[in-house]
């Protein structure tokens, strides 16, 4: 700190701090040392991390060589980890070479003039698992594993109920039907209805008792008779007669009401037998027994797998839409936006200028067939860019491959991505002439395992995505099929083997159509139909016996509530209604007597 | 011993100690704290901070304070940046700068960078004036206090006997 006198000078020793300039020179020298010795390694690590997060499994680059003049990057031994089998690579590239244009680098644009990849090998062993341990970057699209958990395509997911094959093992275990019924009893439809009717009967019963108490007593009838006689004697129609008529009418109405309500309650009690089927289903479900009313089990056995594949495909489509967004044209420029709602980056495209990133052409060429894990593959990618609307070209990817060692032949992939305008469009055409499918699970549960041990397979898949619309069709043909069937229960295993005996080939067709919440999955296969038929017929007797047992136990149990209810209704019918009828008869008798008396009087006076 | 060298370092940081140098130190520190690090204009400002005679002590303190405070204003700064970048009348200008040499390395097309740069430019003059006022008014009392501390007295005593 200094004194006040020193504060009067503004820059007493000149503007430039020469020692500071010397420090800047030292810093530049450090930068040079860093570039010479550390930059490549640092860049390699950053690239590994970023690419791994996008891919969803570890991507390892053994070495990287970077030169600025000319700007070339060479990668050696790039391993792409397999998400599903972390100890194996999905594929491995021996060498990747990128040649960039230098001028655009000064404008912060990465223009890759050419990219060549060679030495492709499939499913090589890894030195360490490919499972990621990084913290995910929330600016990137979620990884494959996160995506599967986000709950997209809920409309299809909700339709896929549990695979009935998983519960066949229940047939082999002892089913505790009685305890299940006791557990579920209060929640069964029939019981709920009967209890409701019982409460209704209690309420109405109280009203009926009140009606019964208001019926005229013999003393009241005697009084009515006296009054009527008096009126008849005076030959006047008066209040007594009116009273009798009114009373008769009221009692008749009440009697009809009681009779109708009793009839209605009795009818509803008897109708509860109709809901027995639903109660049986509920008990079956609680016991873990499957439904057997399917015509085709393909959707339930293969549906979750199709959904998982669709979600993976959607992940890549979503990533392409985020990283290659369609632009909006203003008067002067095409603006595309990336980032989140709050933190955005604007990309301004001008006609005739270069986009921020453009891979002009990438070629993939490998003739490793014959070598261990070697692939024969040819491929080309053009039009990969961060600003497709500015570039004005779609992305085209064409790939063909053969892997004879694994029986993998005639693979072709054609991808077309057009994000020049909104809505974005993507098309995919995938064909695989033949490959050996091994160890493909159809059902794998603790009680039962059903797998395709091996089969010769061909695959065709065509997809088109436009905005939210999805159109996806696939056809998988399987032949020379060997199954693996295992169950803890001999009977189930034997039955399944008999069901699939002779099923050496079948096709699996499927499609997904629609958009948003209206997506529909349709799929069918010979195997699915065979399994559905088998469930119905082969296990018919076992399921039938269980159903019968449940039904009879439920009927027995319901009777403990239904019978007392019916007997109360009968009691009311037998005790209450006759009293009403007696009262009405008495009143009618009084009226008839009154009429007779007045007629006699008239005839006597005429004779006189 | 360590206190001696620390005190010497603090004294060296305050070698350039006019009111103007203090005020510019605060302004440059504010700029370094507000603008995101990996941008071209941040690097230029950093270079200027080292090569020009401005007070380094006030620069460091200001950098820390504004760097700590800037996350609190992240949302309005990003809104400011987004609104400026999406103004139709400026699209042509941004598009030209986007394709110019070196300018894209300022990362001006990011909403946060644009917002914080604009906010920094708007604050330069008022922050300079206010800083100059407070430095001019309070440096003497602060200096007196510093001279009364044990650290400074021990430093002066040590220098007298060691030289």
XYZ file of C-alpha atoms in Angstrom:
771
model
C 0.000 0.000 0.000
C 1.280 3.509 -0.648
C 0.749 7.059 0.551
C -1.493 9.771 -0.808
C 1.324 11.489 -2.782
C 1.835 8.400 -4.867
C -1.841 8.357 -5.748
C -1.569 11.588 -7.712
C 0.331 9.977 -10.554
C -1.874 7.934 -12.922
C 0.645 5.763 -14.837
C 4.017 7.094 -13.569
C 6.239 4.389 -15.021
C 4.623 4.052 -18.462
C 1.709 2.031 -19.721
C 3.434 -1.288 -20.447
C 4.553 -3.709 -17.772
C 7.553 -5.200 -19.523
C 7.904 -7.983 -17.013
C 4.316 -8.905 -17.820
C 5.160 -9.094 -21.510
C 8.043 -11.354 -20.599
C 5.575 -13.501 -18.669
C 3.344 -13.703 -21.728
C 6.293 -14.937 -23.791
C 6.933 -17.595 -21.141
C 3.268 -18.588 -21.258
C 3.412 -18.910 -25.051
C 6.508 -21.059 -24.657
C 4.616 -23.272 -22.220
C 1.790 -23.482 -24.751
C 4.277 -24.642 -27.344
C 5.660 -27.265 -24.995
C 2.120 -28.393 -24.168
C 1.261 -28.691 -27.866
C 4.436 -30.623 -28.601
C 4.231 -33.087 -25.732
C 0.773 -33.194 -24.192
C -1.835 -31.917 -26.651
C -2.294 -35.172 -28.504
C -2.860 -37.187 -25.329
C -5.192 -34.575 -23.899
C -7.171 -34.357 -27.120
C -7.376 -38.143 -27.274
C -8.862 -38.302 -23.761
C -11.400 -35.572 -24.454
C -12.440 -37.287 -27.660
C -12.755 -40.672 -25.924
C -15.007 -39.219 -23.223
C -17.290 -37.311 -25.593
C -17.680 -40.152 -28.072
C -18.264 -42.673 -25.279
C -21.141 -40.627 -23.878
C -22.777 -40.468 -27.295
C -22.221 -44.162 -27.975
C -23.304 -45.403 -24.541
C -20.248 -47.615 -24.050
C -16.536 -46.946 -23.817
C -14.693 -45.950 -26.981
C -10.939 -46.325 -26.660
C -8.313 -44.784 -28.916
C -4.897 -46.319 -28.560
C -2.994 -43.453 -30.091
C -3.571 -40.212 -31.918
C -1.286 -38.193 -34.152
C -2.086 -34.567 -34.768
C -0.371 -32.220 -37.205
C -1.344 -28.630 -37.959
C 0.555 -28.141 -41.206
C -1.184 -29.796 -42.997
C -4.075 -30.343 -40.563
C -4.318 -34.108 -40.330
C -5.430 -36.342 -37.492
C -4.668 -40.052 -37.439
C -6.202 -42.460 -34.964
C -4.814 -45.921 -34.386
C -6.749 -48.840 -32.988
C -10.133 -47.364 -32.175
C -12.346 -49.738 -30.169
C -16.110 -49.260 -29.956
C -17.399 -51.082 -26.883
C -20.522 -53.226 -27.005
C -23.296 -51.983 -24.729
C -24.785 -55.445 -24.308
C -21.542 -57.393 -23.992
C -19.116 -55.108 -22.149
C -16.170 -57.502 -22.492
C -16.370 -57.394 -26.258
C -16.101 -54.624 -28.794
C -18.894 -53.939 -31.202
C -16.190 -53.378 -33.782
C -12.638 -52.119 -33.972
C -10.867 -49.909 -36.523
C -7.142 -50.239 -37.141
C -6.668 -46.788 -38.567
C -8.726 -43.654 -39.150
C -7.267 -40.700 -41.013
C -8.907 -37.280 -41.257
C -7.698 -34.525 -43.543
C -9.023 -31.097 -42.682
C -8.979 -27.785 -44.472
C -6.728 -25.236 -42.742
C -8.397 -21.973 -43.760
C -11.791 -22.736 -42.222
C -10.076 -23.624 -38.931
C -9.274 -19.903 -38.529
C -12.995 -19.294 -38.836
C -13.685 -21.957 -36.203
C -15.073 -24.319 -38.810
C -14.125 -27.921 -39.018
C -14.265 -29.007 -42.617
C -13.063 -32.530 -43.114
C -12.073 -32.974 -46.705
C -11.813 -36.724 -46.411
C -11.965 -39.420 -43.810
C -10.654 -42.930 -44.382
C -11.122 -45.831 -42.050
C -9.612 -49.249 -42.574
C -8.946 -52.518 -40.813
C -12.383 -53.319 -39.435
C -12.756 -56.201 -37.017
C -15.912 -57.372 -35.337
C -16.498 -58.533 -31.749
C -12.877 -58.424 -30.640
C -11.990 -58.955 -27.002
C -11.421 -55.953 -24.762
C -8.788 -55.487 -22.090
C -11.289 -53.805 -19.753
C -15.116 -53.656 -19.689
C -16.836 -51.090 -21.864
C -19.260 -50.035 -19.125
C -19.156 -46.289 -18.670
C -18.230 -44.726 -15.368
C -18.381 -41.106 -16.526
C -20.833 -38.525 -15.286
C -23.202 -37.953 -18.146
C -23.222 -34.629 -19.897
C -26.779 -33.395 -19.762
C -26.267 -31.308 -22.889
C -25.941 -34.463 -24.937
C -28.830 -36.782 -25.709
C -29.148 -39.456 -23.041
C -27.124 -42.572 -23.644
C -28.735 -45.703 -24.976
C -29.321 -47.165 -21.539
C -30.893 -43.979 -20.184
C -33.062 -43.689 -23.241
C -34.565 -47.071 -22.699
C -35.753 -45.971 -19.292
C -37.373 -42.693 -20.327
C -40.705 -44.299 -21.090
C -41.098 -43.279 -24.713
C -43.526 -45.201 -26.872
C -45.726 -45.718 -23.822
C -48.711 -46.492 -26.032
C -47.029 -49.654 -27.277
C -45.418 -50.490 -23.974
C -48.760 -50.384 -22.150
C -50.256 -52.910 -24.565
C -47.565 -55.482 -23.857
C -48.792 -57.434 -20.898
C -46.766 -60.207 -19.362
C -45.664 -63.123 -21.524
C -47.923 -66.070 -20.592
C -45.168 -68.591 -21.191
C -43.397 -67.260 -18.118
C -46.144 -68.576 -15.895
C -46.509 -72.078 -17.221
C -44.431 -73.215 -14.296
C -47.345 -72.395 -12.016
C -49.019 -75.546 -13.307
C -46.307 -77.598 -11.748
C -46.463 -76.021 -8.330
C -49.166 -76.556 -5.764
C -51.693 -73.754 -6.105
C -53.188 -72.446 -2.877
C -56.554 -71.538 -4.326
C -58.445 -71.363 -1.045
C -56.064 -68.978 0.667
C -55.968 -66.814 -2.459
C -59.752 -66.639 -2.492
C -59.771 -65.681 1.179
C -57.140 -63.041 0.498
C -59.081 -61.574 -2.419
C -62.559 -62.138 -1.072
C -63.515 -58.617 -0.110
C -62.280 -57.288 -3.464
C -64.243 -59.665 -5.674
C -66.979 -58.143 -7.825
C -69.693 -60.556 -6.678
C -68.984 -59.944 -3.005
C -69.035 -56.188 -3.476
C -72.390 -56.386 -5.257
C -73.917 -58.679 -2.653
C -72.812 -56.441 0.169
C -74.299 -53.446 -1.584
C -77.607 -55.288 -2.027
C -77.580 -56.301 1.612
C -77.232 -52.671 2.693
C -79.992 -51.699 0.305
C -82.244 -54.369 1.815
C -81.510 -53.064 5.300
C -82.490 -49.524 4.332
C -85.619 -50.544 2.530
C -86.511 -53.049 5.234
C -86.686 -50.230 7.751
C -89.111 -48.354 5.498
C -91.225 -51.452 4.955
C -91.468 -52.027 8.690
C -92.723 -48.489 9.003
C -95.375 -49.229 6.384
C -96.307 -52.375 8.263
C -96.710 -50.422 11.510
C -98.995 -47.915 9.743
C -101.420 -50.593 8.529
C -104.913 -50.215 10.111
C -105.482 -52.345 13.219
C -108.740 -54.252 13.914
C -109.873 -51.423 16.181
C -109.410 -48.981 13.314
C -111.364 -51.280 11.007
C -114.144 -51.482 13.631
C -114.290 -47.705 13.823
C -114.448 -47.440 10.020
C -117.264 -49.983 9.927
C -119.284 -48.026 12.531
C -118.880 -44.779 10.644
C -119.814 -46.414 7.348
C -122.971 -47.968 8.860
C -124.023 -44.602 10.216
C -123.539 -42.976 6.814
C -125.465 -45.722 5.066
C -128.343 -45.338 7.500
C -128.542 -41.608 6.792
C -128.284 -42.405 3.080
C -125.488 -39.891 2.661
C -122.078 -40.445 1.022
C -119.621 -38.945 3.472
C -116.150 -38.873 4.972
C -116.130 -42.502 6.061
C -116.449 -43.831 2.569
C -113.776 -41.478 1.351
C -111.534 -42.593 4.190
C -111.964 -46.234 3.233
C -111.223 -45.544 -0.421
C -108.136 -43.467 0.343
C -106.813 -46.012 2.783
C -107.324 -48.822 0.320
C -105.560 -46.931 -2.427
C -102.598 -46.032 -0.254
C -102.111 -49.541 1.068
C -102.340 -50.932 -2.474
C -99.659 -48.512 -3.660
C -97.335 -49.410 -0.818
C -97.845 -53.086 -1.323
C -96.974 -52.760 -5.011
C -93.894 -50.755 -4.132
C -92.682 -53.343 -1.643
C -93.387 -56.187 -4.028
C -91.517 -54.489 -6.881
C -88.519 -53.656 -4.697
C -88.305 -57.151 -3.331
C -88.491 -58.562 -6.829
C -85.775 -56.188 -7.996
C -83.417 -57.084 -5.171
C -83.984 -60.771 -5.713
C -83.297 -60.373 -9.413
C -80.027 -58.507 -8.740
C -78.909 -61.141 -6.274
C -79.491 -63.860 -8.821
C -77.708 -61.842 -11.505
C -74.470 -61.826 -9.494
C -73.881 -65.298 -10.846
C -73.027 -63.584 -14.122
C -69.966 -61.885 -12.658
C -68.510 -65.177 -11.523
C -66.363 -65.297 -14.646
C -64.647 -62.021 -13.776
C -63.983 -63.214 -10.261
C -62.455 -66.406 -11.564
C -60.160 -64.331 -13.805
C -59.140 -62.172 -10.873
C -58.240 -65.196 -8.791
C -56.307 -66.700 -11.685
C -54.355 -63.507 -12.062
C -53.541 -63.462 -8.378
C -52.348 -67.059 -8.630
C -50.075 -65.995 -11.496
C -51.779 -68.155 -14.073
C -51.649 -66.888 -17.670
C -54.515 -66.046 -19.957
C -55.036 -68.574 -22.693
C -57.311 -66.648 -25.031
C -54.598 -65.419 -27.423
C -54.481 -66.250 -31.103
C -50.878 -65.203 -31.521
C -48.214 -64.785 -28.858
C -45.733 -62.980 -31.096
C -46.532 -59.549 -29.707
C -46.061 -60.689 -26.111
C -42.939 -62.752 -26.673
C -41.130 -60.516 -29.140
C -42.815 -57.167 -28.469
C -40.474 -55.967 -25.699
C -37.494 -56.767 -27.943
C -38.946 -54.782 -30.869
C -39.654 -51.909 -28.550
C -36.104 -51.937 -27.271
C -34.737 -51.901 -30.833
C -37.097 -49.082 -31.760
C -35.907 -47.059 -28.786
C -32.290 -47.523 -29.807
C -33.073 -46.458 -33.344
C -34.973 -43.462 -31.992
C -31.992 -42.468 -29.887
C -29.810 -42.090 -32.972
C -32.542 -40.278 -34.868
C -33.042 -37.928 -31.953
C -29.300 -37.342 -31.743
C -29.119 -36.524 -35.459
C -31.983 -34.044 -35.060
C -30.306 -32.340 -32.130
C -26.858 -32.154 -33.744
C -28.059 -31.499 -37.306
C -31.096 -29.355 -36.667
C -33.271 -28.008 -39.476
C -32.801 -24.266 -39.837
C -35.159 -21.324 -40.056
C -34.646 -18.979 -42.988
C -34.754 -15.270 -42.277
C -34.230 -12.630 -44.925
C -30.463 -12.850 -44.774
C -29.462 -16.042 -43.078
C -30.487 -19.500 -42.055
C -30.468 -19.800 -38.287
C -30.309 -23.138 -36.552
C -30.414 -23.519 -32.817
C -28.736 -25.988 -30.541
C -28.678 -26.328 -26.800
C -31.346 -26.165 -24.137
C -34.214 -23.731 -23.714
C -32.164 -21.424 -21.512
C -28.655 -21.772 -22.892
C -28.621 -21.669 -26.674
C -26.109 -21.384 -29.423
C -27.116 -19.744 -32.674
C -25.634 -20.836 -35.958
C -25.914 -18.319 -38.775
C -25.746 -19.805 -42.224
C -25.082 -17.556 -45.205
C -25.458 -18.724 -48.790
C -22.104 -19.616 -50.254
C -20.344 -19.983 -46.899
C -19.199 -23.081 -45.091
C -21.095 -24.658 -42.174
C -19.474 -25.011 -38.755
C -18.842 -28.703 -39.324
C -18.885 -30.604 -42.564
C -17.560 -34.037 -43.348
C -17.442 -34.004 -47.099
C -16.787 -37.660 -47.613
C -15.896 -40.553 -45.395
C -14.933 -43.934 -46.760
C -14.716 -47.185 -44.942
C -12.735 -49.919 -46.590
C -11.588 -53.131 -45.065
C -10.550 -56.439 -46.553
C -9.822 -58.215 -43.294
C -11.895 -61.251 -44.234
C -9.923 -64.363 -43.432
C -8.171 -62.782 -40.463
C -9.462 -63.367 -36.917
C -12.640 -61.294 -36.435
C -11.923 -59.607 -39.754
C -14.731 -58.032 -41.782
C -14.994 -57.311 -45.454
C -16.697 -53.956 -45.533
C -17.158 -51.056 -47.907
C -18.931 -47.895 -47.037
C -19.335 -44.243 -47.795
C -20.857 -41.309 -45.953
C -21.489 -37.928 -47.533
C -23.188 -34.778 -46.335
C -22.563 -35.039 -42.596
C -22.823 -31.503 -41.291
C -23.992 -29.436 -38.344
C -26.011 -27.106 -40.619
C -27.890 -29.180 -43.193
C -30.159 -26.312 -44.255
C -27.133 -24.173 -45.047
C -25.284 -26.926 -46.861
C -28.387 -27.895 -48.782
C -27.484 -31.583 -48.979
C -28.923 -34.595 -47.229
C -26.763 -37.130 -45.448
C -26.271 -40.376 -47.297
C -24.738 -43.457 -45.772
C -24.174 -46.643 -47.735
C -22.546 -49.679 -46.232
C -22.023 -53.250 -47.416
C -20.288 -55.971 -45.457
C -19.548 -59.672 -45.257
C -18.229 -61.696 -42.349
C -17.995 -65.246 -43.670
C -16.433 -66.704 -40.502
C -19.584 -65.935 -38.543
C -21.916 -66.800 -41.412
C -22.694 -63.138 -41.865
C -23.354 -62.392 -45.546
C -24.756 -59.702 -47.796
C -25.220 -56.974 -45.237
C -26.330 -53.679 -46.731
C -27.369 -50.492 -45.014
C -28.747 -47.408 -46.681
C -29.480 -44.353 -44.555
C -30.865 -41.086 -45.818
C -31.204 -38.101 -43.476
C -32.747 -34.910 -44.802
C -32.818 -32.043 -42.317
C -32.713 -29.249 -44.903
C -36.227 -28.226 -43.996
C -38.753 -28.918 -41.291
C -40.128 -31.494 -40.539
C -36.939 -33.567 -40.547
C -36.961 -36.827 -42.494
C -34.985 -40.003 -42.073
C -35.090 -43.247 -44.038
C -33.379 -46.512 -43.325
C -33.130 -49.636 -45.424
C -31.339 -52.563 -43.840
C -30.865 -55.999 -45.384
C -28.966 -58.968 -44.097
C -28.838 -61.850 -46.536
C -27.979 -64.475 -43.991
C -26.508 -64.754 -40.546
C -26.349 -67.362 -37.853
C -28.607 -66.449 -34.967
C -27.462 -68.064 -31.748
C -28.806 -68.163 -28.232
C -31.797 -65.913 -28.897
C -34.102 -65.846 -25.912
C -37.881 -66.043 -26.363
C -38.691 -66.595 -22.706
C -36.258 -66.782 -19.867
C -37.704 -67.125 -16.394
C -36.862 -69.147 -13.317
C -39.445 -71.818 -14.242
C -39.001 -72.041 -17.957
C -36.439 -71.258 -20.643
C -37.258 -71.178 -24.315
C -34.534 -70.067 -26.702
C -33.586 -70.404 -30.298
C -30.249 -72.171 -29.868
C -29.271 -71.520 -33.447
C -30.958 -70.728 -36.715
C -30.138 -69.467 -40.162
C -31.705 -66.041 -40.463
C -32.310 -63.296 -42.945
C -33.528 -59.830 -42.166
C -35.147 -56.951 -43.997
C -36.011 -53.703 -42.318
C -37.398 -50.528 -43.867
C -38.116 -47.418 -41.896
C -39.243 -43.879 -42.554
C -39.414 -41.146 -39.932
C -40.899 -37.749 -40.653
C -41.368 -35.395 -37.748
C -43.276 -37.454 -35.181
C -44.538 -39.976 -37.763
C -43.018 -43.440 -37.693
C -43.325 -46.138 -40.368
C -41.244 -49.188 -39.690
C -41.584 -52.642 -41.286
C -39.455 -55.688 -40.795
C -39.401 -59.295 -41.841
C -37.125 -61.898 -40.279
C -36.957 -65.336 -41.822
C -35.613 -68.196 -39.704
C -34.796 -71.697 -40.881
C -32.868 -74.753 -39.643
C -33.987 -73.875 -36.161
C -32.815 -75.689 -33.052
C -34.526 -74.809 -29.823
C -33.383 -74.878 -26.226
C -36.296 -75.810 -23.972
C -35.810 -76.293 -20.275
C -38.159 -76.245 -17.327
C -38.115 -77.346 -13.729
C -41.349 -79.175 -14.480
C -41.096 -82.216 -16.644
C -44.642 -81.991 -17.912
C -44.234 -78.396 -19.096
C -40.927 -79.189 -20.789
C -42.311 -82.268 -22.542
C -45.409 -80.415 -23.705
C -43.399 -77.511 -25.096
C -41.095 -79.866 -26.978
C -44.090 -81.595 -28.525
C -45.612 -78.233 -29.452
C -42.476 -77.113 -31.283
C -41.684 -80.425 -32.852
C -41.532 -79.850 -36.593
C -41.341 -76.074 -36.296
C -38.031 -75.796 -38.195
C -38.729 -72.536 -39.945
C -40.974 -69.540 -39.641
C -41.116 -65.850 -40.478
C -41.565 -62.972 -38.068
C -43.235 -59.934 -39.570
C -43.857 -56.690 -37.820
C -44.646 -53.049 -38.269
C -44.918 -49.920 -36.206
C -47.064 -47.112 -37.568
C -48.388 -43.840 -36.307
C -47.143 -40.902 -34.334
C -46.877 -39.827 -30.724
C -49.422 -41.526 -28.479
C -51.100 -43.263 -31.446
C -48.263 -45.625 -32.265
C -49.446 -49.127 -33.129
C -47.361 -52.269 -33.087
C -48.465 -55.159 -35.271
C -46.460 -58.343 -35.364
C -47.082 -61.972 -36.189
C -45.141 -65.180 -36.661
C -45.637 -68.873 -37.153
C -44.014 -69.506 -33.774
C -46.370 -67.112 -31.978
C -49.436 -68.818 -33.467
C -48.091 -72.264 -32.646
C -47.425 -71.296 -29.038
C -50.889 -69.728 -28.672
C -52.548 -72.865 -30.084
C -50.442 -75.011 -27.827
C -51.382 -73.021 -24.750
C -55.034 -73.435 -25.554
C -54.946 -77.137 -26.417
C -52.019 -78.769 -24.694
C -52.650 -77.176 -21.344
C -56.417 -77.038 -21.779
C -57.160 -79.767 -19.312
C -54.847 -78.447 -16.633
C -56.177 -74.906 -16.909
C -59.722 -76.225 -17.174
C -59.364 -78.201 -13.959
C -57.949 -75.203 -12.144
C -60.755 -72.986 -13.425
C -63.331 -75.505 -12.269
C -61.774 -75.721 -8.850
C -61.724 -71.934 -8.493
C -65.294 -71.675 -9.712
C -66.659 -74.268 -7.331
C -64.822 -72.785 -4.342
C -66.091 -69.329 -5.202
C -69.667 -70.549 -5.587
C -69.425 -72.236 -2.200
C -67.995 -69.129 -0.612
C -70.485 -66.755 -2.218
C -73.349 -68.903 -0.971
C -72.480 -67.856 2.586
C -73.532 -64.304 1.675
C -76.081 -64.929 -1.056
C -78.280 -67.498 0.698
C -79.010 -65.427 3.816
C -79.858 -62.491 1.588
C -82.287 -64.527 -0.469
C -83.900 -65.976 2.628
C -84.489 -62.449 4.007
C -86.142 -61.480 0.746
C -88.286 -64.634 0.961
C -89.194 -63.808 4.551
C -90.370 -60.349 3.588
C -92.378 -61.854 0.756
C -94.018 -64.362 3.041
C -94.668 -62.218 6.067
C -95.064 -58.625 4.922
C -97.027 -58.817 1.694
C -99.839 -61.010 3.085
C -100.484 -58.395 5.770
C -100.944 -55.744 3.131
C -103.249 -58.053 1.194
C -105.312 -58.785 4.311
C -105.743 -55.071 5.012
C -106.839 -54.427 1.439
C -109.275 -57.348 1.556
C -110.771 -56.005 4.786
C -111.205 -52.537 3.336
C -112.724 -53.938 0.151
C -115.071 -56.017 2.310
C -116.197 -52.889 4.156
C -116.870 -51.100 0.872
C -118.819 -54.081 -0.501
C -120.922 -54.307 2.682
C -121.741 -50.615 2.464
C -122.931 -51.012 -1.137
C -125.100 -54.067 -0.225
C -126.733 -52.230 2.677
C -127.664 -49.222 0.582
C -129.184 -51.485 -2.133
C -131.335 -53.314 0.471
C -132.620 -50.021 1.792
C -133.563 -48.890 -1.699
C -135.506 -52.100 -2.464
C -137.408 -51.921 0.889
C -138.491 -48.346 0.247
C -139.615 -49.259 -3.286
C -141.740 -52.181 -1.967
C -143.332 -49.850 0.515
C 9.523 -16.545 6.731
C 6.467 -17.497 4.758
C 4.644 -14.451 6.066
C 7.513 -12.300 4.889
C 7.330 -13.560 1.339
C 3.571 -13.383 1.362
C 3.691 -9.783 2.455
C 6.326 -8.992 -0.163
C 4.074 -10.535 -2.764
C 1.139 -8.407 -1.603
C 3.303 -5.313 -1.732
C 4.432 -6.223 -5.245
C 0.828 -6.671 -6.323
C 0.214 -3.117 -5.169
C 3.205 -1.608 -6.931
C 0.945 0.163 -9.440
C -1.092 2.121 -6.981
C -2.644 5.266 -8.471
C -6.401 5.714 -8.232
C -6.691 5.190 -11.978
C -4.693 1.976 -11.821
C -6.815 0.687 -8.954
C -10.033 1.533 -10.776
C -8.905 -0.103 -14.018
C -7.822 -3.129 -12.060
C -11.348 -3.474 -10.689
C -12.873 -3.026 -14.143
C -10.616 -5.614 -15.793
C -11.167 -8.005 -12.887
C -14.902 -7.585 -13.319
C -14.582 -8.391 -17.034
C -12.511 -11.491 -16.382
C -15.028 -12.696 -13.800
C -18.076 -12.154 -15.946
C -16.952 -13.450 -19.329
C -16.626 -17.237 -19.743
C -13.026 -18.365 -19.763
C -12.693 -20.210 -23.041
C -13.300 -17.251 -25.302
C -10.918 -15.178 -27.406
C -11.750 -11.824 -25.813
C -11.213 -13.270 -22.354
C -7.725 -14.354 -23.366
C -7.058 -10.899 -24.819
C -8.242 -9.238 -21.613
C -6.064 -11.579 -19.585
C -3.076 -10.657 -21.736
C -3.821 -6.967 -21.295
C -4.140 -7.440 -17.543
C -0.635 -8.872 -17.390
C 1.028 -6.506 -19.890
C -0.477 -3.191 -18.797
C 0.291 -1.349 -15.625
C -2.907 -1.813 -13.690
C -3.183 -2.743 -10.065
C -3.051 -6.526 -9.815
C -4.312 -6.739 -6.248
C -7.600 -5.009 -7.046
C -7.824 -7.024 -10.257
C -7.613 -10.317 -8.380
C -10.111 -9.281 -5.703
C -12.541 -7.966 -8.312
C -12.142 -11.110 -10.410
C -12.987 -13.311 -7.439
C -15.987 -11.248 -6.385
C -17.542 -10.935 -9.836
C -16.698 -14.514 -10.730
C -18.504 -15.729 -7.616
C -21.487 -13.452 -8.225
C -22.001 -14.163 -11.951
C -23.805 -17.532 -11.525
C -26.486 -15.685 -9.579
C -27.236 -13.610 -12.680
C -26.979 -16.456 -15.177
C -30.653 -16.473 -16.167
C -31.035 -12.743 -16.969
C -27.679 -12.729 -18.748
C -28.690 -15.654 -20.942
C -32.037 -14.000 -21.679
C -30.203 -10.838 -22.666
C -27.882 -12.802 -24.935
C -30.743 -14.728 -26.552
C -32.748 -11.580 -27.213
C -29.755 -9.827 -28.808
C -28.821 -12.790 -30.968
C -32.362 -13.345 -32.146
C -32.992 -9.705 -33.131
C -33.913 -9.762 -36.821
C -32.259 -6.397 -37.535
C -28.903 -7.719 -36.325
C -29.023 -11.101 -38.057
C -26.991 -9.876 -41.021
C -24.275 -8.507 -38.729
C -24.088 -11.693 -36.694
C -24.012 -13.795 -39.838
C -21.092 -11.761 -41.234
C -19.156 -12.012 -37.980
C -19.949 -15.724 -37.707
C -18.077 -16.359 -40.941
C -15.246 -13.876 -40.397
C -11.732 -15.067 -39.450
C -10.944 -15.288 -35.702
C -14.171 -13.628 -34.586
C -16.027 -16.957 -34.111
C -13.457 -17.842 -31.444
C -15.092 -15.243 -29.220
C -18.085 -17.644 -29.219
C -20.384 -14.657 -29.466
C -23.112 -16.911 -30.905
C -23.664 -18.476 -27.466
C -26.358 -16.724 -25.476
C -24.369 -16.721 -22.246
C -21.217 -15.295 -23.837
C -23.145 -12.587 -25.667
C -25.156 -11.648 -22.616
C -22.169 -11.450 -20.302
C -20.111 -9.487 -22.856
C -22.859 -6.936 -23.374
C -23.406 -6.664 -19.633
C -19.661 -6.185 -19.131
C -19.490 -3.419 -21.746
C -22.436 -1.620 -20.170
C -20.832 -1.809 -16.725
C -17.322 -0.609 -17.668
C -17.966 3.116 -17.332
C -20.137 3.095 -14.171
C -17.890 0.578 -12.411
C -14.804 2.631 -13.282
C -16.331 5.830 -11.979
C -17.637 4.288 -8.799
C -14.369 2.465 -8.156
C -12.324 5.612 -8.693
C -14.574 7.488 -6.265
C -14.297 4.903 -3.509
C -10.578 4.348 -3.991
C -9.936 8.075 -3.813
C -12.048 8.429 -0.675
C -11.058 5.414 1.336
C -7.527 4.484 0.390
C -5.948 6.641 3.093
C -7.960 5.178 5.995
C -7.383 1.683 4.623
C -3.675 2.404 4.257
C -3.511 3.649 7.846
C -5.223 0.521 9.041
C -2.809 -1.654 7.056
C 0.157 0.097 8.553
C -1.236 -0.488 12.024
C -1.470 -4.275 11.581
C 1.046 -6.612 13.136
C 1.813 -8.189 9.795
C 2.933 -4.900 8.263
C 4.892 -3.863 11.338
C 6.650 -7.224 11.442
C 7.417 -6.904 7.748
C 8.893 -3.432 8.119
C 10.871 -4.523 11.177
C 12.220 -7.579 9.343
C 13.222 -5.528 6.313
C 15.025 -2.970 8.466
C 17.136 -5.595 10.138
C 17.682 -7.841 7.117
C 18.791 -5.124 4.702
